[in-house]
Short mmCIF file of N, CA, C and O and ligand atoms in Angstrom, two decimals:
data_model
loop_
_atom_site.label_atom_id
_atom_site.label_comp_id
_atom_site.label_asym_id
_atom_site.label_seq_id
_atom_site.Cartn_x
_atom_site.Cartn_y
_atom_site.Cartn_z
N MET A 94 30.55 -33.78 -19.39
CA MET A 94 31.10 -32.91 -18.42
C MET A 94 32.55 -33.47 -17.49
O MET A 94 32.40 -35.14 -17.49
N HIS A 95 33.35 -33.02 -17.27
CA HIS A 95 34.51 -33.21 -16.67
C HIS A 95 34.35 -34.26 -15.28
O HIS A 95 34.81 -35.15 -15.09
N GLU A 96 33.33 -33.94 -14.32
CA GLU A 96 33.32 -34.49 -13.16
C GLU A 96 32.75 -35.70 -13.54
O GLU A 96 32.73 -36.75 -12.22
N MET A 97 31.89 -36.21 -14.20
CA MET A 97 31.32 -37.40 -14.49
C MET A 97 32.46 -38.18 -14.90
O MET A 97 32.64 -39.90 -14.24
N SER A 98 33.54 -38.17 -15.61
CA SER A 98 34.59 -39.13 -15.85
C SER A 98 35.36 -39.29 -14.45
O SER A 98 35.80 -40.09 -14.10
N ILE A 99 35.67 -38.29 -13.75
CA ILE A 99 36.33 -38.06 -12.64
C ILE A 99 35.41 -38.81 -11.61
O ILE A 99 36.39 -39.99 -10.82
N THR A 100 34.48 -38.52 -11.54
CA THR A 100 33.78 -39.39 -10.09
C THR A 100 33.73 -41.11 -10.80
O THR A 100 33.74 -41.91 -9.46
N GLN A 101 33.25 -41.36 -12.28
CA GLN A 101 33.39 -42.80 -12.46
C GLN A 101 34.56 -43.29 -12.17
O GLN A 101 35.07 -44.66 -11.31
N SER A 102 36.07 -42.66 -12.07
CA SER A 102 37.32 -43.53 -12.07
C SER A 102 37.37 -43.36 -10.09
O SER A 102 38.00 -44.30 -10.02
N VAL A 103 36.62 -42.49 -9.48
CA VAL A 103 36.21 -42.69 -8.19
C VAL A 103 35.77 -43.89 -7.61
O VAL A 103 36.34 -44.66 -7.06
N VAL A 104 35.03 -43.82 -8.33
CA VAL A 104 33.90 -45.29 -8.33
C VAL A 104 34.62 -46.39 -8.42
O VAL A 104 34.63 -47.36 -7.43
N ASP A 105 35.13 -46.59 -9.61
CA ASP A 105 36.04 -47.63 -10.25
C ASP A 105 37.05 -47.94 -8.78
O ASP A 105 37.79 -49.43 -8.77
N ILE A 106 37.80 -47.11 -8.31
CA ILE A 106 38.95 -47.05 -7.51
C ILE A 106 38.56 -47.86 -6.10
O ILE A 106 38.91 -48.57 -5.84
N CYS A 107 37.61 -47.10 -5.93
CA CYS A 107 36.33 -47.94 -4.26
C CYS A 107 36.46 -48.80 -4.79
O CYS A 107 36.24 -49.97 -3.80
N GLU A 108 35.73 -49.44 -5.88
CA GLU A 108 35.13 -50.69 -6.03
C GLU A 108 36.32 -51.86 -6.19
O GLU A 108 36.08 -52.87 -5.63
N GLY A 109 37.33 -51.45 -6.68
CA GLY A 109 38.57 -52.27 -6.53
C GLY A 109 39.14 -52.82 -5.33
O GLY A 109 39.04 -53.78 -4.78
N HIS A 110 39.34 -51.65 -4.56
CA HIS A 110 39.47 -51.69 -2.96
C HIS A 110 38.46 -52.57 -2.34
O HIS A 110 38.83 -52.98 -1.16
N ALA A 111 37.27 -52.45 -2.38
CA ALA A 111 36.16 -53.00 -1.73
C ALA A 111 36.30 -54.91 -2.06
O ALA A 111 35.65 -55.40 -1.25
N ALA A 112 36.97 -54.97 -3.15
CA ALA A 112 37.08 -56.52 -3.22
C ALA A 112 35.89 -57.06 -3.01
O ALA A 112 35.57 -58.24 -2.28
N GLY A 113 34.77 -56.85 -3.68
CA GLY A 113 33.37 -57.29 -3.53
C GLY A 113 32.34 -57.13 -2.01
O GLY A 113 31.69 -57.76 -1.99
N ARG A 114 33.06 -56.23 -1.36
CA ARG A 114 32.14 -56.21 -0.05
C ARG A 114 31.36 -54.65 -0.54
O ARG A 114 32.19 -54.06 -1.19
N LYS A 115 30.71 -54.44 0.07
CA LYS A 115 29.72 -53.39 -0.08
C LYS A 115 30.14 -52.30 0.89
O LYS A 115 30.58 -52.06 1.96
N VAL A 116 30.21 -50.77 0.07
CA VAL A 116 30.79 -49.89 0.49
C VAL A 116 29.51 -48.96 1.11
O VAL A 116 28.64 -48.62 0.47
N THR A 117 29.99 -48.65 2.31
CA THR A 117 28.56 -47.56 3.25
C THR A 117 28.87 -46.25 2.91
O THR A 117 28.29 -45.37 3.41
N GLU A 118 30.35 -46.13 3.25
CA GLU A 118 30.96 -44.64 3.34
C GLU A 118 32.20 -44.60 2.04
O GLU A 118 33.18 -45.17 2.49
N VAL A 119 32.23 -43.06 1.65
CA VAL A 119 33.31 -42.70 0.89
C VAL A 119 33.65 -40.96 1.38
O VAL A 119 32.62 -40.45 1.78
N VAL A 120 35.10 -41.33 1.62
CA VAL A 120 35.68 -39.86 2.12
C VAL A 120 36.54 -39.57 1.08
O VAL A 120 37.41 -40.01 0.56
N LEU A 121 36.05 -38.23 0.45
CA LEU A 121 37.03 -38.49 -0.71
C LEU A 121 37.55 -36.54 -0.42
O LEU A 121 37.04 -35.75 0.21
N LEU A 122 39.10 -36.63 -0.76
CA LEU A 122 39.99 -35.37 -0.59
C LEU A 122 39.63 -34.52 -2.11
O LEU A 122 39.93 -34.86 -3.07
N ILE A 123 39.00 -33.30 -1.95
CA ILE A 123 39.29 -32.22 -3.21
C ILE A 123 39.64 -31.00 -3.09
O ILE A 123 39.50 -30.38 -2.07
N GLY A 124 40.59 -30.85 -3.73
CA GLY A 124 41.69 -29.69 -3.39
C GLY A 124 41.32 -28.38 -4.08
O GLY A 124 40.09 -28.80 -5.29
N GLU A 125 41.27 -27.36 -3.95
CA GLU A 125 40.68 -26.61 -4.61
C GLU A 125 41.17 -25.76 -5.31
O GLU A 125 40.54 -25.17 -6.07
N LEU A 126 42.19 -26.33 -5.47
CA LEU A 126 43.10 -25.87 -7.20
C LEU A 126 42.79 -27.01 -8.12
O LEU A 126 43.28 -27.14 -9.19
N SER A 127 42.03 -28.08 -7.90
CA SER A 127 42.13 -29.17 -8.43
C SER A 127 41.10 -29.20 -9.86
O SER A 127 41.11 -29.48 -10.85
N GLY A 128 40.23 -28.01 -9.97
CA GLY A 128 39.43 -27.37 -10.53
C GLY A 128 37.80 -28.26 -10.83
O GLY A 128 37.08 -28.18 -11.76
N VAL A 129 37.94 -29.00 -9.28
CA VAL A 129 36.58 -29.87 -9.84
C VAL A 129 35.54 -29.56 -8.92
O VAL A 129 35.83 -28.75 -7.89
N VAL A 130 34.55 -29.16 -9.12
CA VAL A 130 33.29 -28.71 -8.20
C VAL A 130 32.74 -29.80 -7.64
O VAL A 130 31.83 -30.69 -7.85
N PRO A 131 32.64 -29.40 -5.93
CA PRO A 131 32.02 -30.50 -5.16
C PRO A 131 30.87 -30.84 -5.53
O PRO A 131 30.48 -32.01 -5.37
N GLU A 132 30.21 -30.12 -5.52
CA GLU A 132 28.69 -29.69 -6.10
C GLU A 132 28.32 -31.10 -7.36
O GLU A 132 27.72 -31.79 -7.14
N SER A 133 28.85 -30.98 -8.43
CA SER A 133 29.21 -31.88 -9.56
C SER A 133 29.22 -33.23 -8.62
O SER A 133 28.87 -34.15 -9.74
N VAL A 134 30.65 -33.23 -8.02
CA VAL A 134 30.89 -34.60 -7.68
C VAL A 134 29.77 -34.96 -6.85
O VAL A 134 29.47 -36.52 -7.30
N GLU A 135 29.15 -34.37 -6.08
CA GLU A 135 27.95 -35.27 -5.17
C GLU A 135 26.61 -35.72 -6.22
O GLU A 135 26.41 -36.83 -6.13
N PHE A 136 26.87 -34.85 -7.06
CA PHE A 136 25.40 -35.22 -8.38
C PHE A 136 26.19 -36.39 -8.85
O PHE A 136 24.93 -37.39 -9.14
N CYS A 137 27.20 -36.17 -9.57
CA CYS A 137 27.23 -37.70 -10.51
C CYS A 137 28.09 -38.91 -9.99
O CYS A 137 27.58 -39.84 -10.08
N PHE A 138 27.92 -38.35 -8.35
CA PHE A 138 28.35 -39.87 -7.78
C PHE A 138 27.10 -40.76 -7.37
O PHE A 138 26.75 -41.76 -7.51
N GLU A 139 25.77 -40.23 -7.04
CA GLU A 139 24.71 -40.92 -7.43
C GLU A 139 24.28 -42.03 -8.34
O GLU A 139 24.00 -42.75 -8.50
N ALA A 140 24.74 -40.83 -9.76
CA ALA A 140 24.75 -41.90 -11.16
C ALA A 140 25.16 -42.75 -11.13
O ALA A 140 25.23 -44.03 -11.35
N CYS A 141 26.69 -42.29 -11.18
CA CYS A 141 27.83 -43.62 -11.06
C CYS A 141 27.95 -44.68 -10.54
O CYS A 141 28.53 -45.55 -10.79
N SER A 142 27.28 -44.35 -9.08
CA SER A 142 27.44 -45.24 -8.01
C SER A 142 26.30 -46.23 -8.20
O SER A 142 26.33 -47.59 -7.70
N LYS A 143 25.21 -46.62 -9.02
CA LYS A 143 23.84 -47.06 -9.12
C LYS A 143 24.46 -48.09 -10.10
O LYS A 143 25.37 -48.30 -10.98
N GLY A 144 24.19 -49.63 -8.99
CA GLY A 144 24.19 -50.98 -9.40
C GLY A 144 25.75 -51.35 -9.42
O GLY A 144 26.43 -52.26 -9.73
N THR A 145 26.71 -50.47 -8.70
CA THR A 145 28.08 -50.82 -8.02
C THR A 145 27.93 -51.01 -6.59
O THR A 145 26.90 -50.93 -5.85
N LEU A 146 29.27 -51.36 -5.95
CA LEU A 146 29.37 -51.79 -4.85
C LEU A 146 28.97 -50.45 -3.75
O LEU A 146 28.63 -50.56 -2.77
N LEU A 147 29.00 -49.20 -4.59
CA LEU A 147 28.57 -48.20 -3.79
C LEU A 147 27.70 -47.70 -3.88
O LEU A 147 27.20 -46.29 -3.32
N GLU A 148 26.35 -48.75 -4.14
CA GLU A 148 25.39 -47.91 -4.22
C GLU A 148 24.75 -47.51 -2.93
O GLU A 148 25.02 -48.33 -2.09
N GLY A 149 24.18 -46.37 -2.54
CA GLY A 149 23.74 -46.04 -1.41
C GLY A 149 24.72 -45.72 -0.30
O GLY A 149 24.08 -44.97 0.70
N ALA A 150 26.15 -45.76 -0.68
CA ALA A 150 26.88 -45.22 0.15
C ALA A 150 27.16 -43.77 0.46
O ALA A 150 26.48 -42.86 -0.55
N ARG A 151 27.39 -43.38 1.67
CA ARG A 151 27.23 -41.64 1.91
C ARG A 151 28.65 -41.03 1.20
O ARG A 151 30.00 -42.01 1.39
N LEU A 152 29.08 -39.90 0.53
CA LEU A 152 29.87 -39.36 0.03
C LEU A 152 30.12 -38.43 1.27
O LEU A 152 29.19 -37.40 1.29
N LYS A 153 31.53 -38.02 1.57
CA LYS A 153 31.66 -37.06 2.25
C LYS A 153 33.09 -36.23 1.64
O LYS A 153 33.74 -36.72 1.23
N LEU A 154 32.80 -34.79 1.27
CA LEU A 154 33.75 -34.43 0.66
C LEU A 154 34.67 -33.47 1.32
O LEU A 154 34.06 -33.00 2.57
N GLU A 155 35.77 -33.67 1.57
CA GLU A 155 36.57 -32.59 2.37
C GLU A 155 37.51 -32.06 1.69
O GLU A 155 38.21 -32.29 0.61
N LEU A 156 37.26 -30.75 1.92
CA LEU A 156 38.07 -29.57 1.02
C LEU A 156 39.31 -29.25 1.10
O LEU A 156 39.64 -28.98 2.67
N VAL A 157 40.26 -29.28 0.32
CA VAL A 157 41.80 -28.96 1.10
C VAL A 157 42.03 -27.66 0.29
O VAL A 157 42.06 -27.47 -0.72
N PRO A 158 42.55 -26.58 1.03
CA PRO A 158 42.75 -25.42 0.64
C PRO A 158 43.82 -25.14 -0.23
O PRO A 158 44.88 -26.04 0.05
N GLY A 159 43.73 -24.77 -0.86
CA GLY A 159 45.27 -24.22 -1.90
C GLY A 159 46.24 -23.35 -1.03
O GLY A 159 46.14 -22.51 -0.36
N VAL A 160 47.54 -24.17 -0.99
CA VAL A 160 48.47 -23.64 -0.55
C VAL A 160 49.93 -23.38 -1.43
O VAL A 160 50.13 -24.32 -2.65
N GLY A 161 50.25 -21.95 -1.67
CA GLY A 161 51.48 -21.98 -2.87
C GLY A 161 52.43 -21.45 -2.28
O GLY A 161 52.53 -20.58 -1.24
N SER A 162 53.68 -21.96 -2.39
CA SER A 162 55.00 -21.05 -2.10
C SER A 162 55.58 -20.77 -3.21
O SER A 162 55.75 -20.48 -4.43
N CYS A 163 56.00 -19.18 -2.83
CA CYS A 163 56.83 -18.10 -3.64
C CYS A 163 58.53 -18.69 -3.78
O CYS A 163 59.02 -18.84 -2.79
N PRO A 164 58.73 -18.55 -5.05
CA PRO A 164 60.54 -18.97 -4.97
C PRO A 164 61.02 -17.87 -4.62
O PRO A 164 62.18 -17.67 -4.68
N ALA A 165 60.77 -16.49 -4.99
CA ALA A 165 61.38 -15.56 -4.65
C ALA A 165 61.62 -15.07 -3.19
O ALA A 165 62.66 -14.93 -2.42
N CYS A 166 60.61 -15.03 -2.46
CA CYS A 166 60.44 -14.91 -0.97
C CYS A 166 60.03 -15.94 0.35
O CYS A 166 60.46 -15.79 1.30
N GLN A 167 60.48 -17.46 -0.84
CA GLN A 167 60.57 -18.49 0.14
C GLN A 167 58.89 -18.38 1.08
O GLN A 167 59.05 -19.25 2.32
N GLY A 168 58.25 -17.78 0.82
CA GLY A 168 56.91 -17.86 1.66
C GLY A 168 56.04 -19.00 1.38
O GLY A 168 55.92 -18.72 0.08
N GLU A 169 54.83 -19.18 2.32
CA GLU A 169 54.01 -20.13 1.58
C GLU A 169 52.82 -19.45 2.36
O GLU A 169 52.44 -18.82 3.40
N PHE A 170 51.62 -19.32 1.11
CA PHE A 170 50.51 -18.33 1.41
C PHE A 170 49.18 -19.66 1.09
O PHE A 170 49.50 -20.04 -0.31
N PRO A 171 48.11 -18.93 1.42
CA PRO A 171 46.59 -19.65 1.18
C PRO A 171 46.58 -19.17 -0.26
O PRO A 171 46.71 -17.71 -0.24
N ILE A 172 46.24 -19.66 -1.05
CA ILE A 172 45.82 -19.14 -2.44
C ILE A 172 44.57 -19.95 -2.98
O ILE A 172 44.62 -20.77 -3.05
N SER A 173 44.06 -18.96 -4.39
CA SER A 173 42.82 -19.57 -4.83
C SER A 173 43.33 -20.16 -6.21
O SER A 173 42.48 -20.71 -6.96
N THR A 174 43.79 -19.49 -6.50
CA THR A 174 44.68 -19.79 -8.09
C THR A 174 46.22 -19.57 -8.24
O THR A 174 46.74 -18.93 -7.23
N LEU A 175 46.90 -20.62 -9.10
CA LEU A 175 47.96 -20.31 -9.38
C LEU A 175 48.50 -19.03 -9.97
O LEU A 175 49.67 -18.82 -10.19
N TYR A 176 47.60 -18.62 -10.66
CA TYR A 176 47.87 -17.34 -11.53
C TYR A 176 47.71 -16.18 -10.84
O TYR A 176 47.79 -14.85 -11.70
N GLN A 177 48.14 -16.29 -9.51
CA GLN A 177 47.90 -14.47 -9.15
C GLN A 177 49.10 -14.64 -8.27
O GLN A 177 49.97 -15.50 -8.29
N PRO A 178 49.56 -13.14 -7.84
CA PRO A 178 50.94 -13.14 -8.09
C PRO A 178 51.29 -13.21 -6.01
O PRO A 178 50.25 -13.39 -5.30
N CYS A 179 52.25 -13.58 -5.93
CA CYS A 179 52.54 -14.14 -4.21
C CYS A 179 51.86 -12.50 -3.60
O CYS A 179 52.25 -11.42 -3.77
N PRO A 180 50.88 -13.26 -2.48
CA PRO A 180 50.50 -12.13 -1.47
C PRO A 180 51.45 -11.25 -0.84
O PRO A 180 51.46 -10.38 -0.23
N GLY A 181 52.66 -12.20 -0.79
CA GLY A 181 53.55 -11.50 0.08
C GLY A 181 54.66 -10.05 -0.70
O GLY A 181 54.90 -9.09 0.22
N CYS A 182 55.18 -10.79 -2.03
CA CYS A 182 56.38 -9.84 -2.28
C CYS A 182 55.33 -9.28 -3.92
O CYS A 182 56.54 -8.62 -4.81
N GLY A 183 54.57 -9.98 -3.99
CA GLY A 183 54.06 -9.58 -5.79
C GLY A 183 54.73 -10.50 -6.78
O GLY A 183 54.35 -10.16 -8.20
N ALA A 184 55.67 -11.34 -6.45
CA ALA A 184 56.23 -12.21 -7.74
C ALA A 184 55.26 -13.20 -8.40
O ALA A 184 54.30 -13.16 -7.74
N PHE A 185 55.62 -13.31 -9.57
CA PHE A 185 54.69 -14.73 -10.08
C PHE A 185 55.46 -15.85 -10.17
O PHE A 185 56.77 -15.72 -9.40
N GLY A 186 54.82 -16.82 -10.51
CA GLY A 186 55.72 -18.19 -10.81
C GLY A 186 55.48 -19.03 -9.41
O GLY A 186 56.45 -19.94 -8.90
N LEU A 187 54.43 -18.77 -8.09
CA LEU A 187 54.12 -19.82 -6.85
C LEU A 187 53.93 -21.24 -7.82
O LEU A 187 53.49 -21.48 -8.91
N SER A 188 54.28 -22.09 -6.80
CA SER A 188 54.19 -23.72 -7.08
C SER A 188 53.29 -23.84 -5.98
O SER A 188 52.91 -23.40 -4.92
N VAL A 189 52.39 -24.87 -6.54
CA VAL A 189 51.65 -25.34 -5.36
C VAL A 189 52.10 -26.20 -4.58
O VAL A 189 53.14 -27.49 -4.70
N VAL A 190 52.22 -26.44 -3.23
CA VAL A 190 52.00 -27.00 -2.03
C VAL A 190 50.88 -28.15 -1.38
O VAL A 190 51.40 -29.27 -1.57
N ALA A 191 49.83 -27.42 -1.76
CA ALA A 191 48.94 -28.31 -1.43
C ALA A 191 47.67 -27.35 -2.08
O ALA A 191 47.27 -26.31 -2.64
N GLY A 192 46.48 -28.60 -2.55
CA GLY A 192 45.44 -28.00 -2.99
C GLY A 192 44.83 -28.43 -4.44
O GLY A 192 43.80 -28.25 -5.16
N GLU A 193 46.08 -29.63 -4.55
CA GLU A 193 45.61 -30.00 -6.02
C GLU A 193 45.28 -31.41 -6.22
O GLU A 193 44.83 -31.96 -7.18
N GLU A 194 44.99 -32.08 -4.96
CA GLU A 194 44.72 -33.38 -4.86
C GLU A 194 42.90 -33.56 -5.34
O GLU A 194 42.62 -32.68 -4.87
N LEU A 195 43.09 -34.81 -5.57
CA LEU A 195 41.86 -35.47 -5.63
C LEU A 195 41.90 -36.72 -5.63
O LEU A 195 42.50 -37.71 -6.22
N ARG A 196 41.58 -37.25 -4.21
CA ARG A 196 41.75 -38.76 -3.82
C ARG A 196 40.95 -39.69 -3.20
O ARG A 196 40.41 -38.53 -2.20
N VAL A 197 40.97 -40.71 -2.96
CA VAL A 197 39.98 -40.95 -1.53
C VAL A 197 40.72 -41.44 -0.52
O VAL A 197 42.08 -41.98 -0.37
N LYS A 198 40.27 -40.55 0.14
CA LYS A 198 40.88 -40.92 1.74
C LYS A 198 40.44 -42.00 2.63
O LYS A 198 41.03 -42.47 3.09
N GLU A 199 38.95 -42.22 2.74
CA GLU A 199 38.71 -43.50 3.49
C GLU A 199 37.88 -44.15 2.66
O GLU A 199 36.66 -43.47 1.96
N LEU A 200 37.76 -45.26 2.93
CA LEU A 200 36.55 -46.08 2.34
C LEU A 200 36.13 -46.90 3.75
O LEU A 200 36.59 -47.67 4.56
N GLU A 201 34.67 -46.99 3.97
CA GLU A 201 33.96 -47.86 4.81
C GLU A 201 32.91 -48.67 4.37
O GLU A 201 32.71 -48.85 3.36
N LEU A 202 33.32 -49.93 4.96
CA LEU A 202 33.21 -51.20 4.10
C LEU A 202 32.14 -51.58 4.91
O LEU A 202 32.13 -52.26 6.51
N GLU A 203 31.02 -52.47 4.67
CA GLU A 203 30.07 -53.14 5.23
C GLU A 203 30.82 -54.58 5.95
O GLU A 203 31.36 -55.26 5.55
ZN1 LIG B 983 56.99 -14.22 -2.38
#
């Protein structure tokens, strides 16, 4: 499963930042265009955090809506996929402004 390796690297990153301290809360930003399923990350987090500094930590997921910009009309629109035409003018080839991120936003340490 795709999310398992993603969640594992999130746990690794957090452990690096925690530098031996126990982590009580992790806030994760997940872009709607990242292809990552939030429910799967929640599920994997419990397994991946076992035996690490993150064991028992609360996981908060913040979803970042997808935003695309159109090269034809210069507009910016909320989008759910990159492969849709511009909602403003119908042109293809939108580029992503937001929504592809997957990163740790905050770490709370004990
Ligand atoms: Zn457009």
